[in-house]
């Protein structure tokens, strides 16, 4: 079967400043993998390069064994994406947005059933702009699942949400894993990562400085929790810790 995601030697610079500098990582099928790092560490750029929406300067990426640029059409039907910043047409309604998204795919999932599953069945006629933050994030996941994907990318999924809404979104993500979907998420919330992720990688200045399960990183650093371990890795001067 192979890995769901494989990235080798990924590099991307802007104006001479390296945003991603030699990133190497793999994500097994069926796991939840977390990419961590402070703001500006290169998380979003890594995801964009992995998806082929941003051209890397160097490196190789495979998603489900396919090239995200050369095999874009084939991957389009198998990969779902929720970006951190999603702009929607002014005044578009929830049902309209879902219907338009479904029309892009040959065999889309039943978006009405997805809305019911995500607690948005009663919002089909509501403007997207009228949804609460938690409802918009649940809608973002529903939209990412319309193609019936094997692999889903979630970028800073719960930023700006209150604790209750975050927990609701976490439960939805756990449910995806139970269904066999591979999840690649970026986050800077340590409690979120500890709860959701099987394995993680920490980015600092575009480089991976640590990787492993949350428990392994905590044990390696001898800290009480992942947040303390994360801060130690970010404060270190070394470019990369042993894996």
PDB file of C-alpha atoms in Angstrom:
ATOM      1  CA  UNK A   1       0.000   0.000   0.000  1.00  0.00           C
ATOM      2  CA  UNK A   2       2.825   2.436   0.810  1.00  0.00           C
ATOM      3  CA  UNK A   3       2.598   5.707   2.724  1.00  0.00           C
ATOM      4  CA  UNK A   4      -0.248   8.157   2.245  1.00  0.00           C
ATOM      5  CA  UNK A   5       2.235  11.060   2.206  1.00  0.00           C
ATOM      6  CA  UNK A   6       5.953  11.033   1.425  1.00  0.00           C
ATOM      7  CA  UNK A   7       8.025  14.214   1.292  1.00  0.00           C
ATOM      8  CA  UNK A   8      11.752  14.197   0.511  1.00  0.00           C
ATOM      9  CA  UNK A   9      14.119  17.173   0.559  1.00  0.00           C
ATOM     10  CA  UNK A  10      11.366  19.777   0.225  1.00  0.00           C
ATOM     11  CA  UNK A  11      12.626  23.348  -0.125  1.00  0.00           C
ATOM     12  CA  UNK A  12      10.848  26.654  -0.736  1.00  0.00           C
ATOM     13  CA  UNK A  13      12.255  30.163  -0.354  1.00  0.00           C
ATOM     14  CA  UNK A  14      10.763  33.636  -0.701  1.00  0.00           C
ATOM     15  CA  UNK A  15      13.125  36.445  -1.581  1.00  0.00           C
ATOM     16  CA  UNK A  16      16.107  34.445  -0.437  1.00  0.00           C
ATOM     17  CA  UNK A  17      14.505  33.496   2.902  1.00  0.00           C
ATOM     18  CA  UNK A  18      13.929  29.752   3.315  1.00  0.00           C
ATOM     19  CA  UNK A  19      10.342  29.055   4.414  1.00  0.00           C
ATOM     20  CA  UNK A  20      10.821  25.290   4.042  1.00  0.00           C
ATOM     21  CA  UNK A  21      14.369  23.967   4.207  1.00  0.00           C
ATOM     22  CA  UNK A  22      14.925  20.284   3.444  1.00  0.00           C
ATOM     23  CA  UNK A  23      11.765  18.840   5.004  1.00  0.00           C
ATOM     24  CA  UNK A  24      11.559  15.032   5.018  1.00  0.00           C
ATOM     25  CA  UNK A  25       8.558  13.195   6.407  1.00  0.00           C
ATOM     26  CA  UNK A  26       6.138  10.359   5.783  1.00  0.00           C
ATOM     27  CA  UNK A  27       2.577   9.685   6.892  1.00  0.00           C
ATOM     28  CA  UNK A  28       1.252   6.134   7.115  1.00  0.00           C
ATOM     29  CA  UNK A  29      -2.163   5.319   5.746  1.00  0.00           C
ATOM     30  CA  UNK A  30      -4.891   5.526   8.350  1.00  0.00           C
ATOM     31  CA  UNK A  31      -3.036   7.666  10.882  1.00  0.00           C
ATOM     32  CA  UNK A  32      -3.502  11.208  12.107  1.00  0.00           C
ATOM     33  CA  UNK A  33      -0.253  13.101  11.606  1.00  0.00           C
ATOM     34  CA  UNK A  34       0.398  16.534  13.036  1.00  0.00           C
ATOM     35  CA  UNK A  35       2.772  19.200  11.747  1.00  0.00           C
ATOM     36  CA  UNK A  36       3.592  21.625  14.563  1.00  0.00           C
ATOM     37  CA  UNK A  37       5.469  24.861  14.796  1.00  0.00           C
ATOM     38  CA  UNK A  38       5.188  28.508  15.814  1.00  0.00           C
ATOM     39  CA  UNK A  39       3.697  31.027  13.402  1.00  0.00           C
ATOM     40  CA  UNK A  40       5.972  31.409  10.397  1.00  0.00           C
ATOM     41  CA  UNK A  41       7.632  28.018  10.892  1.00  0.00           C
ATOM     42  CA  UNK A  42       6.631  26.866   7.401  1.00  0.00           C
ATOM     43  CA  UNK A  43       3.618  24.659   8.142  1.00  0.00           C
ATOM     44  CA  UNK A  44       1.234  26.130   5.591  1.00  0.00           C
ATOM     45  CA  UNK A  45       3.929  26.378   2.904  1.00  0.00           C
ATOM     46  CA  UNK A  46       4.777  22.710   3.461  1.00  0.00           C
ATOM     47  CA  UNK A  47       1.136  21.736   2.993  1.00  0.00           C
ATOM     48  CA  UNK A  48       0.733  23.937  -0.089  1.00  0.00           C
ATOM     49  CA  UNK A  49       3.843  22.425  -1.686  1.00  0.00           C
ATOM     50  CA  UNK A  50       2.665  18.931  -0.782  1.00  0.00           C
ATOM     51  CA  UNK A  51      -0.663  19.584  -2.477  1.00  0.00           C
ATOM     52  CA  UNK A  52       0.954  21.095  -5.556  1.00  0.00           C
ATOM     53  CA  UNK A  53      -0.791  24.440  -5.093  1.00  0.00           C
ATOM     54  CA  UNK A  54       2.614  26.060  -4.550  1.00  0.00           C
ATOM     55  CA  UNK A  55       5.675  25.073  -6.565  1.00  0.00           C
ATOM     56  CA  UNK A  56       8.639  23.998  -4.415  1.00  0.00           C
ATOM     57  CA  UNK A  57      12.172  24.997  -5.314  1.00  0.00           C
ATOM     58  CA  UNK A  58      13.399  21.448  -4.775  1.00  0.00           C
ATOM     59  CA  UNK A  59      12.305  18.093  -3.417  1.00  0.00           C
ATOM     60  CA  UNK A  60       9.901  15.286  -4.132  1.00  0.00           C
ATOM     61  CA  UNK A  61       6.319  14.769  -2.938  1.00  0.00           C
ATOM     62  CA  UNK A  62       4.030  11.767  -3.294  1.00  0.00           C
ATOM     63  CA  UNK A  63       0.404  11.615  -2.158  1.00  0.00           C
ATOM     64  CA  UNK A  64      -1.132   8.133  -2.228  1.00  0.00           C
ATOM     65  CA  UNK A  65       1.794   7.139  -4.437  1.00  0.00           C
ATOM     66  CA  UNK A  66       1.076   9.870  -6.994  1.00  0.00           C
ATOM     67  CA  UNK A  67       2.742  13.151  -7.969  1.00  0.00           C
ATOM     68  CA  UNK A  68       0.524  16.070  -6.821  1.00  0.00           C
ATOM     69  CA  UNK A  69       1.339  18.068  -9.971  1.00  0.00           C
ATOM     70  CA  UNK A  70       1.547  15.458 -12.715  1.00  0.00           C
ATOM     71  CA  UNK A  71      -1.325  13.392 -11.291  1.00  0.00           C
ATOM     72  CA  UNK A  72      -3.455  16.307 -10.122  1.00  0.00           C
ATOM     73  CA  UNK A  73      -6.618  15.089 -11.854  1.00  0.00           C
ATOM     74  CA  UNK A  74      -6.421  11.630 -10.280  1.00  0.00           C
ATOM     75  CA  UNK A  75      -5.624  13.004  -6.830  1.00  0.00           C
ATOM     76  CA  UNK A  76      -8.443  15.553  -7.041  1.00  0.00           C
ATOM     77  CA  UNK A  77     -10.936  12.726  -6.497  1.00  0.00           C
ATOM     78  CA  UNK A  78      -8.996  11.163  -3.594  1.00  0.00           C
ATOM     79  CA  UNK A  79      -7.738  14.058  -1.449  1.00  0.00           C
ATOM     80  CA  UNK A  80      -9.773  16.522   0.609  1.00  0.00           C
ATOM     81  CA  UNK A  81      -8.446  19.902   1.738  1.00  0.00           C
ATOM     82  CA  UNK A  82      -9.453  22.482   4.328  1.00  0.00           C
ATOM     83  CA  UNK A  83      -7.276  25.584   4.138  1.00  0.00           C
ATOM     84  CA  UNK A  84      -6.793  27.975   7.060  1.00  0.00           C
ATOM     85  CA  UNK A  85      -8.233  30.897   5.125  1.00  0.00           C
ATOM     86  CA  UNK A  86     -11.293  29.976   3.053  1.00  0.00           C
ATOM     87  CA  UNK A  87     -13.049  32.703   1.100  1.00  0.00           C
ATOM     88  CA  UNK A  88     -16.610  32.082  -0.053  1.00  0.00           C
ATOM     89  CA  UNK A  89     -18.804  33.938  -2.487  1.00  0.00           C
ATOM     90  CA  UNK A  90     -20.697  36.768  -0.816  1.00  0.00           C
ATOM     91  CA  UNK A  91     -24.104  35.669   0.551  1.00  0.00           C
ATOM     92  CA  UNK A  92     -23.781  32.091  -0.729  1.00  0.00           C
ATOM     93  CA  UNK A  93     -25.906  29.645   1.246  1.00  0.00           C
ATOM     94  CA  UNK A  94     -24.635  26.477   2.881  1.00  0.00           C
ATOM     95  CA  UNK A  95     -26.595  24.167   0.594  1.00  0.00           C
ATOM     96  CA  UNK A  96     -25.570  26.087  -2.508  1.00  0.00           C
ATOM     97  CA  UNK A  97     -21.900  25.871  -1.564  1.00  0.00           C
ATOM     98  CA  UNK A  98     -22.132  22.137  -0.928  1.00  0.00           C
ATOM     99  CA  UNK A  99     -24.020  21.529  -4.187  1.00  0.00           C
ATOM    100  CA  UNK A 100     -21.469  23.500  -6.199  1.00  0.00           C
ATOM    101  CA  UNK A 101     -18.614  21.611  -4.554  1.00  0.00           C
ATOM    102  CA  UNK A 102     -20.246  18.236  -5.223  1.00  0.00           C
ATOM    103  CA  UNK A 103     -20.636  19.133  -8.907  1.00  0.00           C
ATOM    104  CA  UNK A 104     -16.836  19.138  -9.237  1.00  0.00           C
ATOM    105  CA  UNK A 105     -16.568  15.397  -8.596  1.00  0.00           C
ATOM    106  CA  UNK A 106     -17.644  12.326 -10.531  1.00  0.00           C
ATOM    107  CA  UNK A 107     -18.788  10.340  -7.481  1.00  0.00           C
ATOM    108  CA  UNK A 108     -19.321  12.812  -4.650  1.00  0.00           C
ATOM    109  CA  UNK A 109     -20.513  11.863  -1.205  1.00  0.00           C
ATOM    110  CA  UNK A 110     -24.051  12.824  -0.225  1.00  0.00           C
ATOM    111  CA  UNK A 111     -23.491  16.368   1.018  1.00  0.00           C
ATOM    112  CA  UNK A 112     -26.926  16.445   2.692  1.00  0.00           C
ATOM    113  CA  UNK A 113     -25.946  13.452   4.803  1.00  0.00           C
ATOM    114  CA  UNK A 114     -22.626  15.126   5.605  1.00  0.00           C
ATOM    115  CA  UNK A 115     -24.407  18.254   6.831  1.00  0.00           C
ATOM    116  CA  UNK A 116     -26.614  16.121   9.084  1.00  0.00           C
ATOM    117  CA  UNK A 117     -23.583  14.264  10.411  1.00  0.00           C
ATOM    118  CA  UNK A 118     -21.818  17.521  11.217  1.00  0.00           C
ATOM    119  CA  UNK A 119     -24.845  19.070  12.920  1.00  0.00           C
ATOM    120  CA  UNK A 120     -25.568  21.470  10.071  1.00  0.00           C
ATOM    121  CA  UNK A 121     -28.684  19.878   8.598  1.00  0.00           C
ATOM    122  CA  UNK A 122     -30.811  22.796   9.688  1.00  0.00           C
ATOM    123  CA  UNK A 123     -28.430  25.344   8.127  1.00  0.00           C
ATOM    124  CA  UNK A 124     -28.804  24.400   4.460  1.00  0.00           C
ATOM    125  CA  UNK A 125     -30.585  27.659   3.598  1.00  0.00           C
ATOM    126  CA  UNK A 126     -28.482  29.840   5.902  1.00  0.00           C
ATOM    127  CA  UNK A 127     -25.799  32.132   4.436  1.00  0.00           C
ATOM    128  CA  UNK A 128     -22.319  30.835   5.193  1.00  0.00           C
ATOM    129  CA  UNK A 129     -21.504  34.286   6.575  1.00  0.00           C
ATOM    130  CA  UNK A 130     -24.176  33.821   9.258  1.00  0.00           C
ATOM    131  CA  UNK A 131     -22.598  30.676  10.714  1.00  0.00           C
ATOM    132  CA  UNK A 132     -20.697  30.718  13.985  1.00  0.00           C
ATOM    133  CA  UNK A 133     -16.979  30.008  13.999  1.00  0.00           C
ATOM    134  CA  UNK A 134     -17.511  26.413  15.071  1.00  0.00           C
ATOM    135  CA  UNK A 135     -20.186  25.874  12.441  1.00  0.00           C
ATOM    136  CA  UNK A 136     -17.927  27.282   9.710  1.00  0.00           C
ATOM    137  CA  UNK A 137     -15.135  24.911  10.724  1.00  0.00           C
ATOM    138  CA  UNK A 138     -17.516  21.948  10.711  1.00  0.00           C
ATOM    139  CA  UNK A 139     -18.682  23.051   7.271  1.00  0.00           C
ATOM    140  CA  UNK A 140     -15.054  23.240   6.118  1.00  0.00           C
ATOM    141  CA  UNK A 141     -14.525  19.601   7.110  1.00  0.00           C
ATOM    142  CA  UNK A 142     -17.790  18.576   5.411  1.00  0.00           C
ATOM    143  CA  UNK A 143     -16.679  20.271   2.192  1.00  0.00           C
ATOM    144  CA  UNK A 144     -13.306  18.500   2.377  1.00  0.00           C
ATOM    145  CA  UNK A 145     -15.148  15.160   2.638  1.00  0.00           C
ATOM    146  CA  UNK A 146     -17.446  15.648  -0.354  1.00  0.00           C
ATOM    147  CA  UNK A 147     -15.019  13.897  -2.755  1.00  0.00           C
ATOM    148  CA  UNK A 148     -15.024  10.857  -0.441  1.00  0.00           C
ATOM    149  CA  UNK A 149     -11.268  11.210   0.107  1.00  0.00           C
ATOM    150  CA  UNK A 150      -8.711   8.711   1.349  1.00  0.00           C
ATOM    151  CA  UNK A 151      -6.493  11.563   2.611  1.00  0.00           C
ATOM    152  CA  UNK A 152      -7.528  14.881   4.181  1.00  0.00           C
ATOM    153  CA  UNK A 153      -5.380  17.957   4.876  1.00  0.00           C
ATOM    154  CA  UNK A 154      -6.554  20.211   7.713  1.00  0.00           C
ATOM    155  CA  UNK A 155      -4.688  23.499   8.190  1.00  0.00           C
ATOM    156  CA  UNK A 156      -4.969  25.183  11.627  1.00  0.00           C
ATOM    157  CA  UNK A 157      -8.451  23.733  11.948  1.00  0.00           C
ATOM    158  CA  UNK A 158      -9.538  25.147  15.308  1.00  0.00           C
ATOM    159  CA  UNK A 159      -7.862  28.557  15.340  1.00  0.00           C
ATOM    160  CA  UNK A 160     -10.189  31.107  16.927  1.00  0.00           C
ATOM    161  CA  UNK A 161     -12.720  28.587  18.247  1.00  0.00           C
ATOM    162  CA  UNK A 162     -13.956  28.410  21.828  1.00  0.00           C
ATOM    163  CA  UNK A 163     -13.159  25.270  23.881  1.00  0.00           C
ATOM    164  CA  UNK A 164     -16.542  23.629  23.280  1.00  0.00           C
ATOM    165  CA  UNK A 165     -16.358  24.135  19.512  1.00  0.00           C
ATOM    166  CA  UNK A 166     -12.782  22.822  19.449  1.00  0.00           C
ATOM    167  CA  UNK A 167     -13.833  19.625  21.222  1.00  0.00           C
ATOM    168  CA  UNK A 168     -16.666  19.130  18.738  1.00  0.00           C
ATOM    169  CA  UNK A 169     -14.250  19.447  15.818  1.00  0.00           C
ATOM    170  CA  UNK A 170     -11.780  17.062  17.478  1.00  0.00           C
ATOM    171  CA  UNK A 171     -14.481  14.398  17.755  1.00  0.00           C
ATOM    172  CA  UNK A 172     -15.196  14.761  14.044  1.00  0.00           C
ATOM    173  CA  UNK A 173     -11.521  14.321  13.177  1.00  0.00           C
ATOM    174  CA  UNK A 174     -11.273  11.205  15.372  1.00  0.00           C
ATOM    175  CA  UNK A 175     -14.288   9.863  13.505  1.00  0.00           C
ATOM    176  CA  UNK A 176     -12.443  10.221  10.200  1.00  0.00           C
ATOM    177  CA  UNK A 177      -9.625   7.999  11.430  1.00  0.00           C
ATOM    178  CA  UNK A 178     -12.140   5.395  12.582  1.00  0.00           C
ATOM    179  CA  UNK A 179     -13.378   5.282   8.989  1.00  0.00           C
ATOM    180  CA  UNK A 180      -9.869   4.688   7.639  1.00  0.00           C
ATOM    181  CA  UNK A 181      -9.217   8.222   6.376  1.00  0.00           C
ATOM    182  CA  UNK A 182      -5.636   9.493   6.710  1.00  0.00           C
ATOM    183  CA  UNK A 183      -5.479  12.954   8.294  1.00  0.00           C
ATOM    184  CA  UNK A 184      -2.589  15.401   7.914  1.00  0.00           C
ATOM    185  CA  UNK A 185      -3.117  18.430  10.116  1.00  0.00           C
ATOM    186  CA  UNK A 186      -1.142  21.492  11.078  1.00  0.00           C
ATOM    187  CA  UNK A 187      -1.611  23.129  14.449  1.00  0.00           C
ATOM    188  CA  UNK A 188       0.065  25.144  17.146  1.00  0.00           C
ATOM    189  CA  UNK A 189      -2.268  23.905  19.914  1.00  0.00           C
ATOM    190  CA  UNK A 190      -0.469  21.264  21.972  1.00  0.00           C
ATOM    191  CA  UNK A 191      -3.591  19.903  23.672  1.00  0.00           C
ATOM    192  CA  UNK A 192      -5.154  19.397  20.250  1.00  0.00           C
ATOM    193  CA  UNK A 193      -2.139  17.516  18.966  1.00  0.00           C
ATOM    194  CA  UNK A 194      -1.845  15.320  22.067  1.00  0.00           C
ATOM    195  CA  UNK A 195      -5.511  14.360  21.793  1.00  0.00           C
ATOM    196  CA  UNK A 196      -5.611  13.721  18.045  1.00  0.00           C
ATOM    197  CA  UNK A 197      -2.248  12.728  16.628  1.00  0.00           C
ATOM    198  CA  UNK A 198      -0.556   9.348  16.353  1.00  0.00           C
ATOM    199  CA  UNK A 199       2.716  10.989  15.292  1.00  0.00           C
ATOM    200  CA  UNK A 200       3.966  14.535  14.914  1.00  0.00           C
ATOM    201  CA  UNK A 201       6.834  16.556  13.466  1.00  0.00           C
ATOM    202  CA  UNK A 202       7.940  19.924  14.823  1.00  0.00           C
ATOM    203  CA  UNK A 203       9.033  22.629  12.387  1.00  0.00           C
ATOM    204  CA  UNK A 204      11.340  25.472  13.334  1.00  0.00           C
ATOM    205  CA  UNK A 205      12.562  27.926  10.730  1.00  0.00           C
ATOM    206  CA  UNK A 206      11.474  25.597   7.950  1.00  0.00           C
ATOM    207  CA  UNK A 207      13.396  22.607   9.351  1.00  0.00           C
ATOM    208  CA  UNK A 208      12.117  19.573  11.221  1.00  0.00           C
ATOM    209  CA  UNK A 209      13.693  19.583  14.677  1.00  0.00           C
ATOM    210  CA  UNK A 210      11.825  16.624  16.204  1.00  0.00           C
ATOM    211  CA  UNK A 211       9.463  13.825  15.248  1.00  0.00           C
ATOM    212  CA  UNK A 212       7.718  10.875  16.885  1.00  0.00           C
ATOM    213  CA  UNK A 213       4.573  10.266  18.886  1.00  0.00           C
ATOM    214  CA  UNK A 214       3.542  12.952  21.396  1.00  0.00           C
ATOM    215  CA  UNK A 215       4.385  10.557  24.235  1.00  0.00           C
ATOM    216  CA  UNK A 216       7.826   9.829  22.768  1.00  0.00           C
ATOM    217  CA  UNK A 217       8.708  13.511  22.537  1.00  0.00           C
ATOM    218  CA  UNK A 218       7.570  14.135  26.115  1.00  0.00           C
ATOM    219  CA  UNK A 219       9.629  11.170  27.364  1.00  0.00           C
ATOM    220  CA  UNK A 220      12.655  12.190  25.296  1.00  0.00           C
ATOM    221  CA  UNK A 221      12.706  15.645  26.875  1.00  0.00           C
ATOM    222  CA  UNK A 222      11.651  14.504  30.358  1.00  0.00           C
ATOM    223  CA  UNK A 223       8.847  17.066  30.526  1.00  0.00           C
ATOM    224  CA  UNK A 224       5.378  16.910  32.066  1.00  0.00           C
ATOM    225  CA  UNK A 225       3.511  17.454  28.812  1.00  0.00           C
ATOM    226  CA  UNK A 226       3.880  18.089  25.084  1.00  0.00           C
ATOM    227  CA  UNK A 227       3.716  21.860  25.433  1.00  0.00           C
ATOM    228  CA  UNK A 228       6.830  21.893  27.610  1.00  0.00           C
ATOM    229  CA  UNK A 229       8.606  19.501  25.238  1.00  0.00           C
ATOM    230  CA  UNK A 230       7.612  21.625  22.246  1.00  0.00           C
ATOM    231  CA  UNK A 231       9.019  24.784  23.840  1.00  0.00           C
ATOM    232  CA  UNK A 232      12.314  23.038  24.554  1.00  0.00           C
ATOM    233  CA  UNK A 233      12.653  21.916  20.948  1.00  0.00           C
ATOM    234  CA  UNK A 234      11.838  25.402  19.671  1.00  0.00           C
ATOM    235  CA  UNK A 235      14.422  26.931  22.011  1.00  0.00           C
ATOM    236  CA  UNK A 236      17.195  24.550  20.969  1.00  0.00           C
ATOM    237  CA  UNK A 237      19.875  25.695  18.528  1.00  0.00           C
ATOM    238  CA  UNK A 238      20.320  22.319  16.812  1.00  0.00           C
ATOM    239  CA  UNK A 239      18.875  21.998  13.324  1.00  0.00           C
ATOM    240  CA  UNK A 240      17.375  18.529  13.813  1.00  0.00           C
ATOM    241  CA  UNK A 241      17.000  16.055  16.644  1.00  0.00           C
ATOM    242  CA  UNK A 242      17.742  12.384  16.151  1.00  0.00           C
ATOM    243  CA  UNK A 243      14.673  10.402  15.117  1.00  0.00           C
TER     244      UNK A 243
END
